[in-house]
mmCIF file of C-alpha atoms in Angstrom:
data_model
loop_
_atom_site.group_PDB
_atom_site.id
_atom_site.type_symbol
_atom_site.label_atom_id
_atom_site.label_comp_id
_atom_site.label_asym_id
_atom_site.label_seq_id
_atom_site.Cartn_x
_atom_site.Cartn_y
_atom_site.Cartn_z
ATOM 1 C CA MET A 1 -1.917 -4.666 20.840
ATOM 2 C CA LYS A 2 0.368 -7.669 20.502
ATOM 3 C CA GLU A 3 0.816 -9.170 17.048
ATOM 4 C CA THR A 4 -0.758 -12.438 18.213
ATOM 5 C CA ASP A 5 -3.828 -10.547 19.469
ATOM 6 C CA PHE A 6 -4.036 -8.614 16.207
ATOM 7 C CA ASN A 7 -3.918 -11.807 14.128
ATOM 8 C CA GLN A 8 -6.603 -13.369 16.320
ATOM 9 C CA LEU A 9 -8.797 -10.298 15.826
ATOM 10 C CA ILE A 10 -8.468 -10.615 12.046
ATOM 11 C CA LYS A 11 -9.446 -14.278 12.188
ATOM 12 C CA THR A 12 -12.453 -13.420 14.355
ATOM 13 C CA LEU A 13 -13.606 -10.806 11.849
ATOM 14 C CA LYS A 14 -13.324 -13.155 8.877
ATOM 15 C CA GLY A 15 -16.736 -13.946 7.487
ATOM 16 C CA LYS A 16 -18.428 -11.105 9.392
ATOM 17 C CA ARG A 17 -18.164 -8.539 6.575
ATOM 18 C CA VAL A 18 -16.470 -5.974 8.773
ATOM 19 C CA PRO A 19 -14.225 -3.554 6.823
ATOM 20 C CA PHE A 20 -11.529 -3.724 9.462
ATOM 21 C CA SER A 21 -9.005 -1.775 7.374
ATOM 22 C CA ALA A 22 -9.447 0.978 4.783
ATOM 23 C CA VAL A 23 -6.944 2.842 2.634
ATOM 24 C CA PHE A 24 -8.145 6.337 1.719
ATOM 25 C CA GLU A 25 -6.401 8.041 -1.206
ATOM 26 C CA LEU A 26 -7.089 11.667 -0.343
ATOM 27 C CA THR A 27 -5.639 12.903 -3.628
ATOM 28 C CA ARG A 28 -3.939 11.610 -6.728
ATOM 29 C CA ARG A 29 -1.852 14.756 -6.903
ATOM 30 C CA CYS A 30 1.798 14.601 -5.919
ATOM 31 C CA ASN A 31 4.651 17.071 -5.800
ATOM 32 C CA LEU A 32 7.089 14.331 -6.880
ATOM 33 C CA ARG A 33 7.191 12.402 -10.159
ATOM 34 C CA CYS A 34 8.660 9.060 -9.138
ATOM 35 C CA LEU A 35 9.850 6.811 -11.950
ATOM 36 C CA HIS A 36 8.027 3.747 -10.622
ATOM 37 C CA CYS A 37 4.698 5.310 -9.584
ATOM 38 C CA TYR A 38 1.577 3.536 -10.886
ATOM 39 C CA LEU A 39 -0.475 6.755 -10.910
ATOM 40 C CA PRO A 40 -0.696 8.943 -14.049
ATOM 41 C CA ASP A 41 2.383 11.098 -14.495
ATOM 42 C CA GLY A 42 1.683 14.759 -13.749
ATOM 43 C CA THR A 43 -1.736 14.855 -15.429
ATOM 44 C CA VAL A 44 -3.962 14.939 -12.336
ATOM 45 C CA ARG A 45 -5.129 18.323 -11.075
ATOM 46 C CA GLY A 46 -7.618 17.244 -8.469
ATOM 47 C CA GLU A 47 -10.800 18.848 -9.769
ATOM 48 C CA ASP A 48 -12.852 15.710 -9.084
ATOM 49 C CA GLU A 49 -11.530 15.028 -5.586
ATOM 50 C CA LEU A 50 -13.985 14.561 -2.745
ATOM 51 C CA ASP A 51 -14.339 17.783 -0.768
ATOM 52 C CA LEU A 52 -14.026 18.042 3.001
ATOM 53 C CA SER A 53 -17.740 17.577 3.629
ATOM 54 C CA GLU A 54 -17.849 14.457 1.444
ATOM 55 C CA ILE A 55 -14.767 13.044 3.156
ATOM 56 C CA ARG A 56 -16.320 13.561 6.582
ATOM 57 C CA THR A 57 -19.406 11.644 5.435
ATOM 58 C CA VAL A 58 -17.207 8.783 4.225
ATOM 59 C CA LEU A 59 -15.322 8.718 7.528
ATOM 60 C CA ASP A 60 -18.627 8.663 9.431
ATOM 61 C CA ASP A 61 -19.762 5.709 7.307
ATOM 62 C CA LEU A 62 -16.495 3.820 7.796
ATOM 63 C CA ALA A 63 -16.720 4.238 11.569
ATOM 64 C CA ARG A 64 -20.323 3.009 11.620
ATOM 65 C CA ALA A 65 -19.335 -0.006 9.515
ATOM 66 C CA GLY A 66 -16.729 -1.027 12.093
ATOM 67 C CA CYS A 67 -13.521 0.120 10.413
ATOM 68 C CA LEU A 68 -10.694 0.339 12.926
ATOM 69 C CA LYS A 69 -7.521 0.891 10.889
ATOM 70 C CA LEU A 70 -7.362 3.811 8.461
ATOM 71 C CA THR A 71 -4.467 4.579 6.137
ATOM 72 C CA LEU A 72 -4.336 8.116 4.714
ATOM 73 C CA THR A 73 -2.395 8.238 1.478
ATOM 74 C CA GLY A 74 -2.320 9.761 -1.987
ATOM 75 C CA GLY A 75 -0.696 10.871 -4.237
ATOM 76 C CA GLU A 76 0.761 12.991 -1.481
ATOM 77 C CA PRO A 77 -2.004 13.507 1.099
ATOM 78 C CA THR A 78 -0.419 16.559 2.698
ATOM 79 C CA LEU A 79 -0.834 18.440 -0.601
ATOM 80 C CA ARG A 80 -4.463 18.991 0.327
ATOM 81 C CA GLY A 81 -5.041 22.379 1.943
ATOM 82 C CA ASP A 82 -7.540 20.733 4.285
ATOM 83 C CA PHE A 83 -5.327 17.808 5.267
ATOM 84 C CA SER A 84 -5.128 18.946 8.904
ATOM 85 C CA GLU A 85 -8.926 19.040 9.131
ATOM 86 C CA ILE A 86 -9.224 15.587 7.552
ATOM 87 C CA TYR A 87 -6.601 14.138 9.865
ATOM 88 C CA SER A 88 -8.133 15.680 12.988
ATOM 89 C CA TYR A 89 -11.619 14.448 12.065
ATOM 90 C CA SER A 90 -10.250 10.960 11.431
ATOM 91 C CA GLN A 91 -8.738 10.989 14.902
ATOM 92 C CA GLU A 92 -12.045 12.147 16.390
ATOM 93 C CA LYS A 93 -13.729 9.113 14.850
ATOM 94 C CA GLY A 94 -11.327 6.861 16.730
ATOM 95 C CA PHE A 95 -9.430 5.269 13.843
ATOM 96 C CA ALA A 96 -5.932 3.870 14.277
ATOM 97 C CA ILE A 97 -4.287 6.017 11.609
ATOM 98 C CA THR A 98 -1.253 5.338 9.472
ATOM 99 C CA LEU A 99 -0.027 8.154 7.247
ATOM 100 C CA PHE A 100 1.754 7.438 3.966
ATOM 101 C CA THR A 101 3.803 10.442 2.875
ATOM 102 C CA ASN A 102 6.967 11.440 1.067
ATOM 103 C CA GLY A 103 7.711 13.805 3.944
ATOM 104 C CA THR A 104 8.514 16.830 1.810
ATOM 105 C CA LEU A 105 5.456 18.856 2.809
ATOM 106 C CA LEU A 106 5.267 18.543 6.585
ATOM 107 C CA THR A 107 4.295 22.159 7.191
ATOM 108 C CA ALA A 108 3.879 23.713 10.620
ATOM 109 C CA GLY A 109 0.145 23.043 10.432
ATOM 110 C CA VAL A 110 0.624 19.371 9.581
ATOM 111 C CA ARG A 111 3.207 18.928 12.315
ATOM 112 C CA LYS A 112 0.875 20.547 14.829
ATOM 113 C CA VAL A 113 -1.938 18.022 14.271
ATOM 114 C CA LEU A 114 0.482 15.082 14.214
ATOM 115 C CA LEU A 115 1.839 16.177 17.593
ATOM 116 C CA LYS A 116 -1.595 16.835 19.079
ATOM 117 C CA THR A 117 -2.867 13.331 18.301
ATOM 118 C CA PRO A 118 -0.015 11.182 16.980
ATOM 119 C CA PRO A 119 -0.801 8.504 14.387
ATOM 120 C CA LEU A 120 -0.216 4.801 14.830
ATOM 121 C CA ALA A 121 2.685 5.249 12.407
ATOM 122 C CA VAL A 122 4.028 7.410 9.616
ATOM 123 C CA GLU A 123 5.442 5.555 6.633
ATOM 124 C CA CYS A 124 7.805 7.789 4.680
ATOM 125 C CA SER A 125 9.222 7.050 1.241
ATOM 126 C CA LEU A 126 12.982 7.124 0.739
ATOM 127 C CA TYR A 127 14.581 5.709 -2.404
ATOM 128 C CA GLY A 128 18.263 6.286 -1.920
ATOM 129 C CA ALA A 129 20.990 6.917 0.609
ATOM 130 C CA THR A 130 22.174 9.994 -1.286
ATOM 131 C CA PRO A 131 20.466 12.970 -2.918
ATOM 132 C CA GLY A 132 21.778 11.904 -6.316
ATOM 133 C CA ILE A 133 19.919 8.602 -6.400
ATOM 134 C CA HIS A 134 16.812 9.584 -4.439
ATOM 135 C CA ASP A 135 16.230 12.795 -6.376
ATOM 136 C CA ARG A 136 16.823 10.996 -9.668
ATOM 137 C CA ILE A 137 14.002 8.576 -8.830
ATOM 138 C CA THR A 138 11.621 11.276 -7.558
ATOM 139 C CA ARG A 139 12.655 13.637 -10.361
ATOM 140 C CA SER A 140 12.533 16.435 -7.815
ATOM 141 C CA PRO A 141 15.822 18.093 -6.775
ATOM 142 C CA GLY A 142 15.990 18.706 -3.041
ATOM 143 C CA SER A 143 13.434 16.048 -2.137
ATOM 144 C CA PHE A 144 16.018 13.875 -0.369
ATOM 145 C CA ASP A 145 16.953 16.574 2.119
ATOM 146 C CA LEU A 146 13.295 17.393 2.799
ATOM 147 C CA SER A 147 12.390 13.745 3.386
ATOM 148 C CA ILE A 148 15.386 13.184 5.659
ATOM 149 C CA GLY A 149 14.450 16.289 7.631
ATOM 150 C CA ALA A 150 10.890 15.023 8.074
ATOM 151 C CA ILE A 151 12.076 11.583 9.224
ATOM 152 C CA GLN A 152 14.431 13.155 11.752
ATOM 153 C CA TRP A 153 11.656 15.403 13.088
ATOM 154 C CA LEU A 154 9.205 12.505 13.403
ATOM 155 C CA LYS A 155 11.798 10.450 15.232
ATOM 156 C CA THR A 156 12.680 13.214 17.696
ATOM 157 C CA LYS A 157 8.974 13.691 18.489
ATOM 158 C CA GLY A 158 8.517 10.021 19.254
ATOM 159 C CA ILE A 159 6.151 9.329 16.367
ATOM 160 C CA PRO A 160 6.624 5.741 15.112
ATOM 161 C CA THR A 161 8.259 6.036 11.713
ATOM 162 C CA ILE A 162 8.893 3.503 8.988
ATOM 163 C CA VAL A 163 10.980 4.134 5.891
ATOM 164 C CA LYS A 164 9.551 2.445 2.831
ATOM 165 C CA SER A 165 11.575 1.938 -0.306
ATOM 166 C CA VAL A 166 11.133 0.270 -3.668
ATOM 167 C CA ILE A 167 14.278 -1.456 -4.873
ATOM 168 C CA LEU A 168 14.839 -0.585 -8.528
ATOM 169 C CA SER A 169 17.629 -0.963 -11.021
ATOM 170 C CA VAL A 170 18.401 2.710 -10.344
ATOM 171 C CA ASN A 171 18.998 2.407 -6.588
ATOM 172 C CA LEU A 172 20.110 -1.211 -6.285
ATOM 173 C CA GLN A 173 23.703 -0.204 -5.608
ATOM 174 C CA GLU A 174 22.634 1.850 -2.566
ATOM 175 C CA ILE A 175 20.565 -0.780 -0.766
ATOM 176 C CA ASP A 176 23.187 -1.428 1.917
ATOM 177 C CA SER A 177 23.837 2.259 2.432
ATOM 178 C CA LEU A 178 20.111 2.944 2.646
ATOM 179 C CA GLN A 179 19.665 0.270 5.278
ATOM 180 C CA ASN A 180 22.580 1.700 7.250
ATOM 181 C CA LEU A 181 21.130 5.196 6.925
ATOM 182 C CA CYS A 182 17.830 4.025 8.405
ATOM 183 C CA ARG A 183 19.654 2.256 11.196
ATOM 184 C CA GLY A 184 21.480 5.483 11.967
ATOM 185 C CA LEU A 185 18.208 7.421 11.943
ATOM 186 C CA GLY A 186 16.704 4.891 14.336
ATOM 187 C CA VAL A 187 13.772 3.963 12.092
ATOM 188 C CA SER A 188 12.502 0.711 10.625
ATOM 189 C CA PHE A 189 13.405 -0.073 7.022
ATOM 190 C CA HIS A 190 10.795 -1.824 4.838
ATOM 191 C CA PRO A 191 12.016 -2.348 1.269
ATOM 192 C CA THR A 192 10.048 -4.099 -1.450
ATOM 193 C CA PHE A 193 10.696 -5.340 -4.974
ATOM 194 C CA ARG A 194 7.101 -4.945 -6.123
ATOM 195 C CA VAL A 195 6.705 -2.496 -8.973
ATOM 196 C CA PHE A 196 3.119 -2.254 -10.182
ATOM 197 C CA SER A 197 1.975 -1.591 -13.701
ATOM 198 C CA SER A 198 0.731 1.954 -14.280
ATOM 199 C CA LEU A 199 -2.884 3.104 -14.470
ATOM 200 C CA ASP A 200 -1.607 5.231 -17.355
ATOM 201 C CA PRO A 201 -1.051 3.025 -20.428
ATOM 202 C CA GLY A 202 1.513 5.532 -21.665
ATOM 203 C CA ARG A 203 3.865 4.697 -18.815
ATOM 204 C CA SER A 204 5.841 1.526 -18.115
ATOM 205 C CA PRO A 205 7.329 1.553 -14.586
ATOM 206 C CA GLU A 206 7.964 -2.188 -14.978
ATOM 207 C CA ARG A 207 11.166 -1.368 -16.838
ATOM 208 C CA TRP A 208 12.748 -0.309 -13.553
ATOM 209 C CA ARG A 209 12.366 -3.762 -11.959
ATOM 210 C CA ILE A 210 15.625 -5.446 -11.018
ATOM 211 C CA LYS A 211 16.763 -8.514 -12.938
ATOM 212 C CA THR A 212 16.183 -12.044 -11.702
ATOM 213 C CA ARG A 213 19.871 -12.596 -11.015
ATOM 214 C CA GLU A 214 20.026 -9.417 -8.923
ATOM 215 C CA LEU A 215 16.881 -10.431 -7.058
ATOM 216 C CA ARG A 216 18.386 -13.820 -6.239
ATOM 217 C CA ASP A 217 21.626 -12.270 -5.015
ATOM 218 C CA LEU A 218 19.780 -9.922 -2.662
ATOM 219 C CA LEU A 219 17.458 -12.568 -1.269
ATOM 220 C CA ARG A 220 20.435 -14.770 -0.410
ATOM 221 C CA ARG A 221 21.496 -12.169 2.108
ATOM 222 C CA GLU A 222 19.825 -12.613 5.476
ATOM 223 C CA THR A 223 20.500 -9.041 6.625
ATOM 224 C CA LEU A 224 17.865 -7.461 4.389
ATOM 225 C CA PRO A 225 14.212 -7.495 5.575
ATOM 226 C CA PHE A 226 12.451 -8.167 2.291
ATOM 227 C CA PHE A 227 10.099 -11.092 2.751
ATOM 228 C CA GLY A 228 9.162 -12.959 5.878
ATOM 229 C CA SER A 229 7.959 -16.523 5.579
ATOM 230 C CA PRO A 230 4.327 -16.734 4.495
ATOM 231 C CA GLU A 231 2.077 -17.547 7.424
ATOM 232 C CA ALA A 232 0.954 -21.120 7.890
ATOM 233 C CA VAL A 233 -2.152 -21.734 5.823
ATOM 234 C CA ASP A 234 -5.277 -23.236 7.332
ATOM 235 C CA PRO A 235 -7.072 -24.869 4.368
ATOM 236 C CA ALA A 236 -10.356 -25.055 6.247
ATOM 237 C CA HIS A 237 -10.459 -21.286 6.564
ATOM 238 C CA GLU A 238 -9.150 -20.385 3.098
ATOM 239 C CA ASP A 239 -6.395 -18.328 4.746
ATOM 240 C CA TRP A 240 -4.389 -18.257 1.537
ATOM 241 C CA ILE A 241 -6.852 -15.778 0.005
ATOM 242 C CA CYS A 242 -6.076 -12.177 0.951
ATOM 243 C CA ASN A 243 -8.445 -9.812 2.756
ATOM 244 C CA ALA A 244 -9.088 -7.484 -0.192
ATOM 245 C CA GLY A 245 -12.830 -6.836 -0.411
ATOM 246 C CA ARG A 246 -13.446 -9.086 2.583
ATOM 247 C CA GLN A 247 -12.008 -7.252 5.570
ATOM 248 C CA ALA A 248 -10.262 -4.449 3.696
ATOM 249 C CA CYS A 249 -10.983 -1.895 1.000
ATOM 250 C CA SER A 250 -9.593 1.165 -0.727
ATOM 251 C CA ILE A 251 -11.259 4.489 -1.524
ATOM 252 C CA SER A 252 -9.984 6.744 -4.282
ATOM 253 C CA ALA A 253 -9.744 10.514 -4.160
ATOM 254 C CA GLU A 254 -12.823 10.671 -6.390
ATOM 255 C CA GLY A 255 -14.888 8.398 -4.147
ATOM 256 C CA LYS A 256 -14.541 5.135 -6.021
ATOM 257 C CA VAL A 257 -14.445 2.032 -3.836
ATOM 258 C CA TYR A 258 -12.027 -0.783 -4.637
ATOM 259 C CA PRO A 259 -11.186 -4.034 -2.831
ATOM 260 C CA CYS A 260 -7.582 -2.863 -2.458
ATOM 261 C CA VAL A 261 -5.208 -0.193 -3.722
ATOM 262 C CA ALA A 262 -3.633 -2.862 -5.917
ATOM 263 C CA LEU A 263 -6.894 -4.556 -6.907
ATOM 264 C CA ARG A 264 -8.528 -1.754 -8.927
ATOM 265 C CA TRP A 265 -11.807 -3.530 -9.607
ATOM 266 C CA GLU A 266 -14.331 -0.695 -9.239
ATOM 267 C CA SER A 267 -16.949 -1.742 -6.713
ATOM 268 C CA GLY A 268 -19.001 1.400 -6.254
ATOM 269 C CA ASP A 269 -19.123 5.197 -6.246
ATOM 270 C CA LEU A 270 -19.574 7.034 -2.950
ATOM 271 C CA ARG A 271 -21.169 9.943 -4.758
ATOM 272 C CA GLU A 272 -23.959 7.624 -5.824
ATOM 273 C CA ALA A 273 -24.342 5.303 -2.823
ATOM 274 C CA SER A 274 -23.315 5.146 0.824
ATOM 275 C CA PHE A 275 -20.340 3.105 1.917
ATOM 276 C CA GLN A 276 -22.592 0.617 3.699
ATOM 277 C CA GLU A 277 -24.671 0.071 0.556
ATOM 278 C CA ILE A 278 -21.552 -0.539 -1.525
ATOM 279 C CA TRP A 279 -19.839 -2.724 1.073
ATOM 280 C CA ASN A 280 -22.886 -4.905 1.612
ATOM 281 C CA HIS A 281 -24.357 -5.073 -1.899
ATOM 282 C CA SER A 282 -21.674 -4.383 -4.531
ATOM 283 C CA PRO A 283 -21.764 -7.088 -7.251
ATOM 284 C CA ALA A 284 -17.980 -6.837 -7.636
ATOM 285 C CA LEU A 285 -17.381 -7.359 -3.913
ATOM 286 C CA GLU A 286 -19.921 -10.195 -3.815
ATOM 287 C CA THR A 287 -18.031 -11.880 -6.649
ATOM 288 C CA ILE A 288 -14.695 -11.507 -4.878
ATOM 289 C CA ARG A 289 -16.128 -12.900 -1.651
ATOM 290 C CA SER A 290 -17.513 -15.892 -3.520
ATOM 291 C CA TYR A 291 -14.058 -16.963 -4.712
ATOM 292 C CA ARG A 292 -12.448 -19.932 -3.031
ATOM 293 C CA GLU A 293 -8.966 -21.348 -3.392
ATOM 294 C CA LYS A 294 -10.192 -23.800 -6.025
ATOM 295 C CA ASP A 295 -11.097 -20.867 -8.288
ATOM 296 C CA PHE A 296 -7.433 -19.853 -8.536
ATOM 297 C CA LYS A 297 -6.855 -22.849 -10.785
ATOM 298 C CA THR A 298 -3.250 -22.157 -11.760
ATOM 299 C CA CYS A 299 -2.129 -21.108 -8.279
ATOM 300 C CA ILE A 300 -3.793 -23.933 -6.378
ATOM 301 C CA ARG A 301 -1.846 -26.517 -8.400
ATOM 302 C CA CYS A 302 1.483 -24.714 -8.131
ATOM 303 C CA PRO A 303 4.145 -26.629 -6.159
ATOM 304 C CA ARG A 304 5.541 -23.284 -4.973
ATOM 305 C CA LYS A 305 2.272 -22.153 -3.395
ATOM 306 C CA GLN A 306 3.637 -22.246 0.149
ATOM 307 C CA GLU A 307 6.464 -19.865 -0.780
ATOM 308 C CA CYS A 308 4.227 -17.460 -2.692
ATOM 309 C CA HIS A 309 3.442 -13.956 -1.442
ATOM 310 C CA PHE A 310 0.201 -14.082 -3.369
ATOM 311 C CA CYS A 311 -1.216 -10.786 -4.680
ATOM 312 C CA PRO A 312 -4.396 -10.933 -6.796
ATOM 313 C CA GLY A 313 -4.054 -7.194 -7.350
ATOM 314 C CA MET A 314 -0.889 -7.673 -9.382
ATOM 315 C CA GLY A 315 -2.670 -10.324 -11.424
ATOM 316 C CA PHE A 316 -5.523 -7.891 -11.987
ATOM 317 C CA PHE A 317 -3.101 -5.156 -13.046
ATOM 318 C CA GLU A 318 -1.470 -7.497 -15.568
ATOM 319 C CA HIS A 319 -4.450 -9.454 -16.915
ATOM 320 C CA GLY A 320 -7.614 -7.654 -15.816
ATOM 321 C CA ASN A 321 -8.432 -10.879 -13.973
ATOM 322 C CA MET A 322 -7.540 -11.458 -10.321
ATOM 323 C CA LEU A 323 -7.801 -15.245 -10.753
ATOM 324 C CA LYS A 324 -4.803 -15.286 -13.074
ATOM 325 C CA PRO A 325 -1.385 -15.313 -11.416
ATOM 326 C CA SER A 326 0.877 -12.321 -11.751
ATOM 327 C CA LYS A 327 3.902 -13.087 -13.894
ATOM 328 C CA GLU A 328 5.966 -10.798 -11.693
ATOM 329 C CA MET A 329 4.891 -12.540 -8.485
ATOM 330 C CA CYS A 330 5.628 -15.898 -10.107
ATOM 331 C CA ARG A 331 9.107 -14.663 -10.983
ATOM 332 C CA MET A 332 9.726 -13.636 -7.367
ATOM 333 C CA THR A 333 8.314 -16.883 -5.996
ATOM 334 C CA LYS A 334 10.554 -18.987 -8.254
ATOM 335 C CA VAL A 335 13.567 -17.136 -6.894
ATOM 336 C CA ILE A 336 12.440 -17.558 -3.270
ATOM 337 C CA SER A 337 11.784 -21.251 -3.857
ATOM 338 C CA SER A 338 15.206 -21.797 -5.451
ATOM 339 C CA LEU A 339 16.958 -20.528 -2.316
ATOM 340 C CA GLU A 340 15.480 -23.165 -0.026
#
C-alpha cells in the first residue's frame, strides 16, 4: 500500500471507532536491562501475564473489531515460550504484523515462523555502533553481537528490518558510526530523542536525555533522520490530535487496555470485559474522544504549534494529565523552531 493510500485510509476511519492499529505487549519481562527503559527494572516475573488461550481470545476480538495493524512487543516478546504460537495465530487472523524485538533471542523456532509467514516489518533495537556502548546501555554483555547477528539474518532472508535507537548522553558520540553501520547492513535507521519517564518511581531514565545544546547541534545536521516535518493540519478535522484511543490502542501483558503505549490511562481490563465492550463503552476512552483542540489550552495558543511533534502520552507521564504539555516535548519543539 502506498503511503498516500494509507493516509487516506486513516482519514476514512476517523470518527468510525475502528481500532485500526493495536500494540500488544505480550510480556513485561526482558532479558536486557536498558538504562532508559520505562518499564520496572528487573522486578517483573510474568505471573500475571495473559496465557495463550486468553491471547487468542483477544486476537479474535481485535479482528472482529476491524483491527488491521498489530504490533507485537514487550518487554521482549520472544521471551515467551509460546511466542511462535501467538505469532502464527496472529498471522492466521490476517493482521499486518510488526515485531518489536531486541533480536537477542531469535531461536530456531522463532526464525521458522518468521520465514513461514514474514511480518510487515521487524524493528530491532540497537543503541551503539560498538559492543562497548551498546552493551553498557543494555547492561548485558554480548547483546550487541546477538542483535547484529539477528539483523544480518533478517536482512539476508528478505524480511523488512528497521533499526531503532534512542539517542542518549551515553551513545551520543556514536550516532554517526551507528548510522553508517546501519547503512552498511542495508537497513533503515530510525533514531529518536524521546526518553519516557519510568512506570517505576524508583527509576529516573530522564537523566540520560541529551542536553539542549547537543540536541540543537544534531538537528542542524540534515543527514540524520530524526524528525520529519509535521503533516499539514486540517483544523476542520482536528488532525492535530493523535489517534490514541480513537483509531489506536495498546494492550498490556496483563490484559489492561490503554489508549497508547505512552498514554497509560487505564481504560479497561480484558479479564473482566471483552475488547469490544471496552472499546465502545470505556469512560476513559469516551473522555479522550470528547477532547477537541480547544481543550489543550496551553498547546492551542502556542506559537510553535506547527513545529510540535505533539505527544499527549508524554504529558500524561509527566503530569498525570494528557491535556498538559510535556516539558520534554516543549524543549524539543523550541529547539526545532529555533532552527527555522
